[in-house]
Amino acid sequence: MDLIKKTLSILSVFIFSIALALPSNAKVEGDTIILGAAVSLTGKYSTNGEHTKNGYNMAVDRINDMGGVTVGGKSYKFDIIYYDDESDSSRAAQLAERLIKQDGVHYMLGPYSSGLTKAMAPVTEENKIPMVEANGASRSLFTKGYKYLFAVLSAANQYLEVAIDLAVEKNGGNPVNIAMAFEQDAFSQDVRIGVVEAAERTGSTITIDDKLPKELNDMAATLAKVKATKPDVLVVSGHSKGALTAIRQISEMQVDVPMLAMTHCDASKLAKQHGKNSEYALCAAQWHKTLSYSDEFFGDGAQYDKEFTEIYGYAPPYQAAESSAALLVYKAAFEKADSLDKDKIRDALAQTDMQTFYGNIKFSDTGQNIAKPMVLFQVRCEGDVCANRVVAPTKWASHELVHPIPSWSSR
Amino acid sequence: MDLLIFQIPILMVQASLDGILLGTLFALIAYGMALQWGVMNIINIAQGELVILGGYIAYFMYVAGIHPAFGVIVSPIIMYFIGWSLYKTIIFRVVDRDLFISILATFGISILTQQLMNFIFGSDVVVAQSNFGTTFLFNYMVTLPNAKIFAAAISIIFAVLLVLYMRRSKLGRAIRATAQNARAAKILGVDTESVYAATFGINAALCGVAGSLIAITFTLHPYVGLPYTVRSFMIVIVAGLGNLPGVALSGMGLGVFEEFSDYIFGTEFRIAAVFLLLVLILVYRRFKLSRKREYLK
C-alpha cells in the first residue's frame, strides 16, 4: 500500500512539474486567438492603464462582432489575457515572461507608458514574440534595433517639433528665441531632443533650457527667467503635473509669451481644471476626434468618440484611441499573413500600410509609425467653457491659430 | 553656471521672496515633524502622505463648491482624528521601540496611504482654484501670487498658535514634559499615552493645513508626498529638535537657497544643491561637536 502511495505521489509531483514546465498552448484555443497584455490597473498609471484596457476591449468587441479575423479560411475571435503590472516596470517584465512562458501567448499588446514598454520589450524580443504597442512613445524604444516591436503612435521627439515650425512660420520664416522647461524623465527628454533638433534646423536660439527635477512642483524660477528674457516660444513638458503647474504659475505670474506649447493637456484635463487661464495654450496630441481619418470598424474619429462614450461613460482620450488602433493593426496582420505563425505575423506587421480612424499606420524598420503626424490643438474658450481645437497640421485644422497670445493685461 | 540673476538684479528680489514664501509653507510641515519627533522619537515617513491627504480634503471642498481656502479650517479637524486613529491603531505599538521599527511602520503607512488615495481619489493630478489674483511689485517686475502669500500668512499664524498652545495650555505643558522625560512625567500623573496620541493628531492637523495650502498653490497627486517628507526632514535636521523658531528660519533659509541655486546652477541642480548644503551643515556640526568633546576631555 505504502509503495503505491509513494509511487502515486511521485507521479503526481512529476506530472505537476511537467504541467508547470510546458506552456499551455494558449496562443489559439479553438476559434479564439489569445493576445496577452500587462496594463496598469493599480498604481500611479492606473487611470491611463484603464484607458488602454478600454481601448483594447472596445476594438476586440468590435472586431469580433464584425466577423472576427479570417485566417486560412477560418474565422477566429480575439481575446486578451490581462494582468495588472501595478505601474511597476520590474513587474511588467515579470508579467511579460509569465504571459509568454506560462500562458503560451504568442502575440502581445503593449502596456501603458514608455517606461513599462521599455521593460517588456527585451522579454518579447528575446522570445521572438511580436508586440504591437500603443502607449510607449520614447525614442529609445526605436534605437535598440528591436525587430518584434511595433508602435502605432508617433515617437516622443515628434511631439513639439511642429510647434517650433509653426512659430518660425508665424515669425515670417525667421528664426525664433525658444525657452524650454522639460522634466527629467525619459519621455520629456525625448520631446526636448525633438525641439532642439527643430531649433537647429530652423536656426533658432534656445535662450532658456531648464530641466525640471521629477519631484519639483514649482516652476516660479523658470517663469521669472522667461519673463525677464521675453522669448518667442515657451515649450513645457512634464506630464500632467508639469502642464497643470505651468498654467497655474504662468497665469499667477502673468507671464506673457507669444506662443506656449505643451504636452499632456488632455491627460491633465487642462481646459477643465484651469478653465480660462489655460486659453491659447498649444498642445501636442497623438489624435483628436475631429481628424478625418476613417476605417470600416469605427468609421471616423467622431463616431469612435460617440460610441466609446456610450459604452464607457467618458470621452475617449488619445490613449484609448491608439490602443484600439493596435488591435486593428493585429487583425490586418493576421489576415495578411494568413497564418497563426508568430514569425509570419511579425513579417506581416512590418509590411503594415493602412489607414485607421486613429491615423495612417506604416512602420519603419525600427517599428516606429512614420505615417502619422502629431496634431496640435489650442485651448479656446467660449464664455466659461473651454475646449481643445485643432489648429495644425493645416489639413485638419478646424480653427485658426491665435498668434501671438493676447497679453494678460488685455485678457 | 548662469549669470542672468546678476545681470538682471531684480530677479534676486523675486528669488528671495519666492524662497521665503515657499520655505514658510515647508516650515509648517516641518513643525509637525519636529514636534512628534521630539516628543515621541518617531521619524514619520508618512508625513508627506498626510499632507496630500489634507490637500484632498480641501480639493473635494472645492469640487463641492466651497472655496478651498476654508480647507485650512476643515482639513486640520478631520486630519487630527485621522492622526489620532493612526496612533491608536499602529503608532502606539512602535513608540518606545527602536527608531528603525518606527521608520518601517511609518513607511508602511506611507505606502498604504498612497495606494488608498490612488484607489479612492484616482491617479489624476488635480488642482483647486483659489482665484486670489496676483500682487505686483517694482513696476510689474516682481510678481507674487496671492495664493502663496496667503499660504505663508496662514503658515505663520498656525506656527504662532502652536507655540502659544505649547506654552500656555495644559496639554501643551504635558507634551513638553513628556518630551523632556516621559517616565518622570508619567510618575507625576501625566497620561503619556494620551499625550502621544494628541501629539500625533496635532502633527496630522498641521499636515492638513499645509495640504490645503498646497492644493491652492501647487498640485495634488497620490504619489507626490515624498518630497514633502524629505523637505521637512531636512528642515528639522538643520534646525535641530525642539527648536521651533529655528524651524521657521531653516525653512525660509533653505527656500531662498534653493531658489538662488535654481538661477545660478540651473533648475536640474536646485534640489542637489540643497542636499549638498545639508551635508555641509552636518559635517560642520560634527566638527564643532568633536571640538567641544576634546575641550571637555
XYZ file of C-alpha atoms in Angstrom, chain A:
411
model
C 0.000 0.000 0.000
C 2.767 2.365 1.050
C 4.599 1.690 -2.171
C 1.507 2.528 -4.222
C 1.014 5.747 -2.247
C 4.648 6.687 -2.707
C 4.572 5.935 -6.424
C 1.356 7.896 -6.824
C 2.742 10.932 -5.016
C 5.976 10.864 -7.032
C 3.923 10.523 -10.199
C 1.665 13.447 -9.286
C 4.669 15.653 -8.482
C 6.172 14.631 -11.826
C 3.002 15.403 -13.760
C 2.630 18.678 -11.906
C 6.154 19.772 -12.730
C 5.688 18.869 -16.384
C 2.485 20.882 -16.415
C 4.388 23.837 -14.971
C 7.353 23.496 -17.301
C 5.385 23.179 -20.532
C 3.467 26.231 -21.637
C -0.187 25.510 -22.103
C -0.949 26.073 -25.759
C -2.946 29.220 -25.167
C -1.996 31.213 -28.248
C -5.024 29.825 -30.085
C -7.827 27.997 -28.304
C -10.495 26.589 -30.623
C -11.558 29.534 -32.702
C -10.052 32.154 -30.383
C -6.744 33.915 -30.850
C -5.353 34.854 -27.430
C -3.393 38.067 -27.084
C -1.517 38.982 -23.912
C -1.345 42.356 -22.182
C 0.007 43.707 -18.931
C -1.604 47.071 -18.182
C -1.530 49.313 -15.119
C -4.798 48.763 -13.291
C -3.364 49.938 -9.976
C -0.570 52.346 -9.090
C 0.265 55.738 -10.500
C -0.638 54.927 -14.104
C -3.977 53.340 -13.231
C -6.098 55.989 -14.967
C -4.196 55.683 -18.222
C -3.963 51.917 -17.764
C -7.753 51.847 -17.655
C -7.944 53.932 -20.849
C -5.565 51.483 -22.514
C -7.611 48.476 -21.444
C -10.891 50.077 -22.519
C -9.365 50.922 -25.892
C -8.222 47.316 -26.368
C -11.588 45.911 -25.263
C -13.577 48.257 -27.463
C -11.629 47.100 -30.543
C -11.773 43.389 -29.604
C -15.564 43.545 -29.227
C -15.959 45.456 -32.455
C -13.726 43.132 -34.485
C -15.448 40.047 -33.044
C -18.910 41.488 -33.730
C -17.942 42.211 -37.297
C -16.932 38.634 -38.088
C -13.573 38.324 -36.347
C -10.281 37.547 -38.037
C -10.128 35.258 -41.052
C -7.051 33.044 -41.197
C -6.781 30.122 -43.628
C -10.473 30.425 -44.494
C -11.478 30.034 -40.836
C -12.932 32.793 -38.718
C -11.292 33.460 -35.326
C -12.266 35.711 -32.447
C -9.810 37.828 -30.455
C -9.474 37.511 -26.696
C -6.997 39.182 -24.350
C -5.393 37.848 -21.153
C -4.825 40.840 -18.869
C -2.525 41.164 -15.899
C -2.065 44.198 -13.668
C 1.523 45.436 -13.792
C 0.924 47.752 -10.801
C 2.595 50.617 -12.748
C 5.900 48.963 -11.923
C 8.450 48.215 -14.625
C 10.007 45.149 -12.990
C 6.525 43.704 -12.505
C 5.753 44.403 -16.176
C 8.850 42.468 -17.258
C 7.868 39.534 -14.990
C 4.356 39.517 -16.412
C 5.677 39.519 -19.960
C 7.658 36.369 -19.031
C 4.589 34.843 -17.465
C 2.350 35.598 -20.444
C 4.862 34.085 -22.828
C 6.274 31.165 -20.799
C 3.294 30.076 -18.708
C 0.268 31.213 -20.661
C 1.881 30.448 -24.009
C 0.857 33.774 -25.533
C 2.399 34.367 -28.945
C 1.051 37.845 -29.676
C 1.490 40.700 -27.225
C -0.092 44.100 -26.763
C 1.853 46.913 -25.103
C 1.418 48.292 -21.566
C 0.893 51.958 -20.695
C 3.901 54.322 -20.687
C 7.332 54.321 -22.254
C 8.990 53.076 -19.080
C 6.932 49.886 -18.867
C 7.186 49.255 -22.613
C 10.960 49.552 -22.264
C 10.867 46.933 -19.525
C 8.774 44.480 -21.532
C 10.398 44.873 -24.951
C 13.619 42.950 -24.129
C 11.490 39.994 -22.964
C 9.286 39.864 -26.061
C 12.330 40.401 -28.248
C 14.290 37.575 -26.644
C 11.360 35.204 -27.094
C 10.708 36.470 -30.617
C 7.124 37.412 -29.788
C 5.607 40.297 -31.764
C 4.347 43.192 -29.624
C 2.135 45.934 -31.022
C 2.205 48.777 -28.556
C 0.188 51.963 -28.418
C 1.453 53.834 -25.378
C 5.241 53.866 -25.420
C 6.498 56.904 -27.325
C 10.068 57.127 -26.058
C 12.588 57.422 -28.847
C 14.935 54.955 -27.171
C 12.431 52.182 -27.951
C 13.325 52.621 -31.603
C 17.097 52.861 -31.366
C 17.813 49.410 -29.904
C 17.257 47.504 -33.145
C 14.151 45.684 -31.893
C 12.622 43.521 -34.618
C 9.401 42.466 -32.895
C 8.239 45.820 -31.521
C 5.716 47.912 -33.457
C 4.360 51.230 -32.188
C 1.220 52.728 -33.703
C 1.867 56.126 -32.133
C 4.291 58.887 -33.102
C 7.588 58.964 -31.183
C 8.121 61.444 -28.347
C 10.600 63.587 -30.251
C 7.871 64.395 -32.783
C 5.545 65.911 -30.165
C 6.556 69.561 -30.232
C 8.668 69.891 -33.382
C 5.526 71.094 -35.151
C 5.158 73.935 -32.672
C 8.644 75.281 -33.425
C 7.966 75.104 -37.166
C 4.707 76.937 -36.591
C 6.426 79.653 -34.531
C 9.032 80.165 -37.261
C 6.299 80.309 -39.883
C 4.418 82.938 -37.858
C 7.661 84.882 -37.472
C 7.833 85.297 -41.236
C 10.179 82.356 -41.673
C 12.781 83.925 -39.389
C 14.434 82.041 -36.512
C 12.843 82.418 -33.068
C 14.043 82.514 -29.459
C 12.950 79.435 -27.547
C 12.611 78.950 -23.783
C 12.247 75.325 -22.706
C 11.368 73.605 -19.443
C 11.365 69.808 -19.519
C 11.023 67.323 -16.727
C 13.937 64.939 -16.253
C 12.261 61.751 -17.385
C 12.698 59.614 -20.480
C 9.606 60.881 -22.277
C 10.042 64.618 -21.678
C 13.735 64.490 -22.520
C 12.834 62.823 -25.837
C 10.388 65.639 -26.519
C 13.271 68.022 -25.733
C 15.532 66.329 -28.297
C 12.860 66.937 -30.952
C 12.658 70.633 -30.041
C 16.455 71.014 -30.015
C 16.625 69.417 -33.474
C 13.858 71.695 -34.750
C 15.728 74.697 -33.325
C 18.916 73.652 -35.126
C 17.030 73.029 -38.349
C 15.403 76.470 -38.294
C 18.455 78.321 -36.963
C 16.534 79.298 -33.820
C 18.184 80.118 -30.498
C 17.481 78.389 -27.217
C 17.612 81.057 -24.527
C 16.438 79.000 -21.540
C 16.900 75.250 -21.209
C 15.632 74.185 -17.769
C 15.432 70.554 -16.738
C 12.858 70.192 -14.005
C 13.535 67.594 -11.309
C 10.816 64.933 -11.187
C 9.691 65.856 -7.685
C 9.508 69.568 -8.446
C 6.116 71.236 -8.394
C 7.257 74.838 -8.561
C 8.349 76.488 -11.806
C 8.447 80.053 -10.465
C 12.195 80.467 -11.103
C 11.929 79.254 -14.713
C 8.975 81.523 -15.360
C 10.702 84.546 -13.805
C 13.574 83.942 -16.230
C 11.081 83.705 -19.107
C 9.538 86.980 -18.008
C 12.917 88.663 -17.944
C 14.200 87.343 -21.286
C 10.960 87.523 -23.344
C 11.364 84.538 -25.734
C 9.105 83.958 -28.777
C 8.052 80.475 -27.694
C 7.846 78.758 -24.318
C 7.851 74.956 -24.505
C 6.924 72.895 -21.446
C 6.709 69.142 -20.990
C 6.402 67.338 -17.677
C 3.378 65.034 -17.786
C 0.108 66.146 -16.200
C 1.831 67.681 -13.172
C 4.048 69.824 -15.399
C 1.142 71.016 -17.551
C -1.038 71.935 -14.564
C 1.819 73.599 -12.663
C 2.882 75.594 -15.717
C -0.578 77.000 -16.430
C -1.203 77.766 -12.761
C 2.040 79.690 -12.381
C 2.006 81.347 -15.832
C -1.400 82.808 -15.026
C -0.453 83.745 -11.460
C 2.779 85.399 -12.535
C 1.121 86.799 -15.683
C 3.928 85.656 -17.960
C 3.356 86.956 -21.489
C 4.750 84.830 -24.333
C 3.605 84.923 -27.983
C 3.380 81.115 -28.063
C 3.089 78.490 -25.328
C 3.408 74.855 -26.411
C 2.954 71.894 -24.077
C 2.231 68.179 -23.803
C -0.339 66.285 -21.696
C -3.053 68.913 -21.947
C -5.799 66.358 -22.423
C -4.430 63.813 -19.937
C -4.371 66.544 -17.286
C -7.814 67.864 -18.305
C -6.158 71.248 -18.545
C -9.084 73.093 -20.130
C -11.435 71.765 -17.466
C -9.187 72.234 -14.436
C -7.744 75.647 -15.270
C -10.557 76.981 -17.470
C -9.825 80.379 -18.970
C -6.307 80.507 -17.540
C -5.353 77.752 -19.966
C -6.720 79.568 -23.022
C -4.362 79.820 -26.040
C -2.041 77.058 -24.793
C -0.933 74.899 -27.719
C -0.919 71.199 -27.024
C 0.576 68.256 -28.841
C -1.648 65.203 -29.177
C -1.473 61.859 -30.921
C -5.089 62.007 -32.006
C -8.158 64.175 -31.931
C -11.725 63.177 -32.639
C -12.162 65.829 -35.330
C -9.491 64.331 -37.620
C -10.955 62.876 -40.799
C -9.144 59.511 -40.919
C -11.534 56.586 -41.143
C -11.824 52.810 -41.280
C -14.551 50.190 -41.688
C -14.670 49.281 -37.973
C -15.115 52.577 -36.211
C -15.915 54.990 -39.028
C -14.145 58.247 -38.230
C -12.902 59.868 -35.016
C -16.220 61.499 -34.211
C -18.041 58.177 -34.454
C -15.400 56.441 -32.319
C -15.753 59.216 -29.770
C -19.541 58.812 -29.686
C -19.551 55.029 -29.395
C -16.754 54.903 -26.820
C -18.603 57.464 -24.711
C -21.788 55.378 -24.894
C -20.018 52.235 -23.711
C -17.550 53.551 -21.114
C -19.289 56.721 -19.997
C -16.494 59.167 -20.775
C -14.968 60.698 -23.895
C -12.002 58.683 -25.185
C -8.585 60.272 -24.585
C -5.994 59.537 -27.277
C -4.563 56.758 -25.099
C -7.777 54.771 -25.690
C -7.925 55.554 -29.416
C -4.360 54.424 -30.076
C -4.939 51.246 -28.071
C -7.931 50.405 -30.240
C -5.807 51.049 -33.327
C -3.267 48.431 -32.135
C -5.941 45.716 -32.467
C -6.863 46.857 -35.977
C -3.193 46.511 -36.916
C -3.107 42.978 -35.480
C -6.232 41.951 -37.371
C -4.814 43.214 -40.656
C -1.504 41.436 -39.989
C -3.193 38.083 -39.221
C -5.186 38.283 -42.426
C -2.222 39.390 -44.488
C -0.041 36.578 -43.109
C -2.959 34.129 -43.459
C -1.236 32.123 -40.764
C -1.022 31.875 -36.981
C 2.754 31.541 -37.043
C 4.277 34.307 -34.959
C 7.171 34.946 -37.310
C 4.866 35.273 -40.287
C 2.703 37.639 -38.242
C 5.822 39.652 -37.416
C 6.691 39.951 -41.105
C 3.118 40.946 -41.961
C 3.205 43.588 -39.201
C 6.420 45.004 -40.667
C 4.628 45.472 -44.001
C 1.615 47.247 -42.488
C 0.426 50.183 -44.545
C -3.135 51.128 -43.672
C -5.493 53.821 -42.535
C -7.428 53.573 -39.279
C -9.770 56.053 -37.610
C -6.722 56.937 -35.468
C -4.475 57.781 -38.419
C -2.288 56.214 -41.075
C -0.028 53.409 -39.916
C 3.177 52.333 -41.626
C 6.179 51.086 -39.696
C 9.820 51.993 -40.267
C 12.499 49.293 -39.932
C 12.715 50.159 -36.255
C 8.994 49.650 -35.679
C 8.100 53.322 -35.432
C 4.920 54.594 -37.108
C 6.128 57.061 -39.727
C 2.835 57.720 -41.495
C 1.026 59.751 -38.850
C 1.892 63.344 -37.935
C 1.202 64.766 -34.464
C -1.660 67.215 -34.173
C -1.544 70.498 -32.321
C -4.610 71.901 -30.710
C -5.160 75.165 -28.955
C -7.319 75.639 -25.903
C -10.111 78.054 -26.798
C -12.885 79.299 -24.561
C -16.382 80.411 -25.302
C -17.764 82.011 -22.183
C -16.566 79.823 -19.339
C -16.446 76.636 -21.389
C -13.015 75.772 -22.747
C -12.227 73.074 -25.301
C -9.358 71.856 -27.458
C -9.460 72.995 -31.092
C -7.209 71.517 -33.763
C -5.003 74.220 -35.364
C -2.229 72.188 -37.043
C -1.449 70.474 -39.394
C -3.478 72.847 -41.542
C -5.069 69.962 -43.464
C -7.155 69.014 -40.422
C -7.334 72.352 -38.664
C -10.815 73.177 -37.504
C -9.798 76.574 -36.115
C -7.288 79.277 -36.928
C -4.264 79.558 -34.618
C -4.410 82.605 -32.360
C -0.937 84.146 -32.518
C 0.528 85.943 -30.686
C -1.260 85.105 -27.442
C -3.041 88.238 -26.124
C -1.232 89.734 -23.119
C -2.588 89.026 -19.640
C -3.385 92.681 -19.088
C -5.726 92.649 -22.111
C -7.457 89.366 -21.190
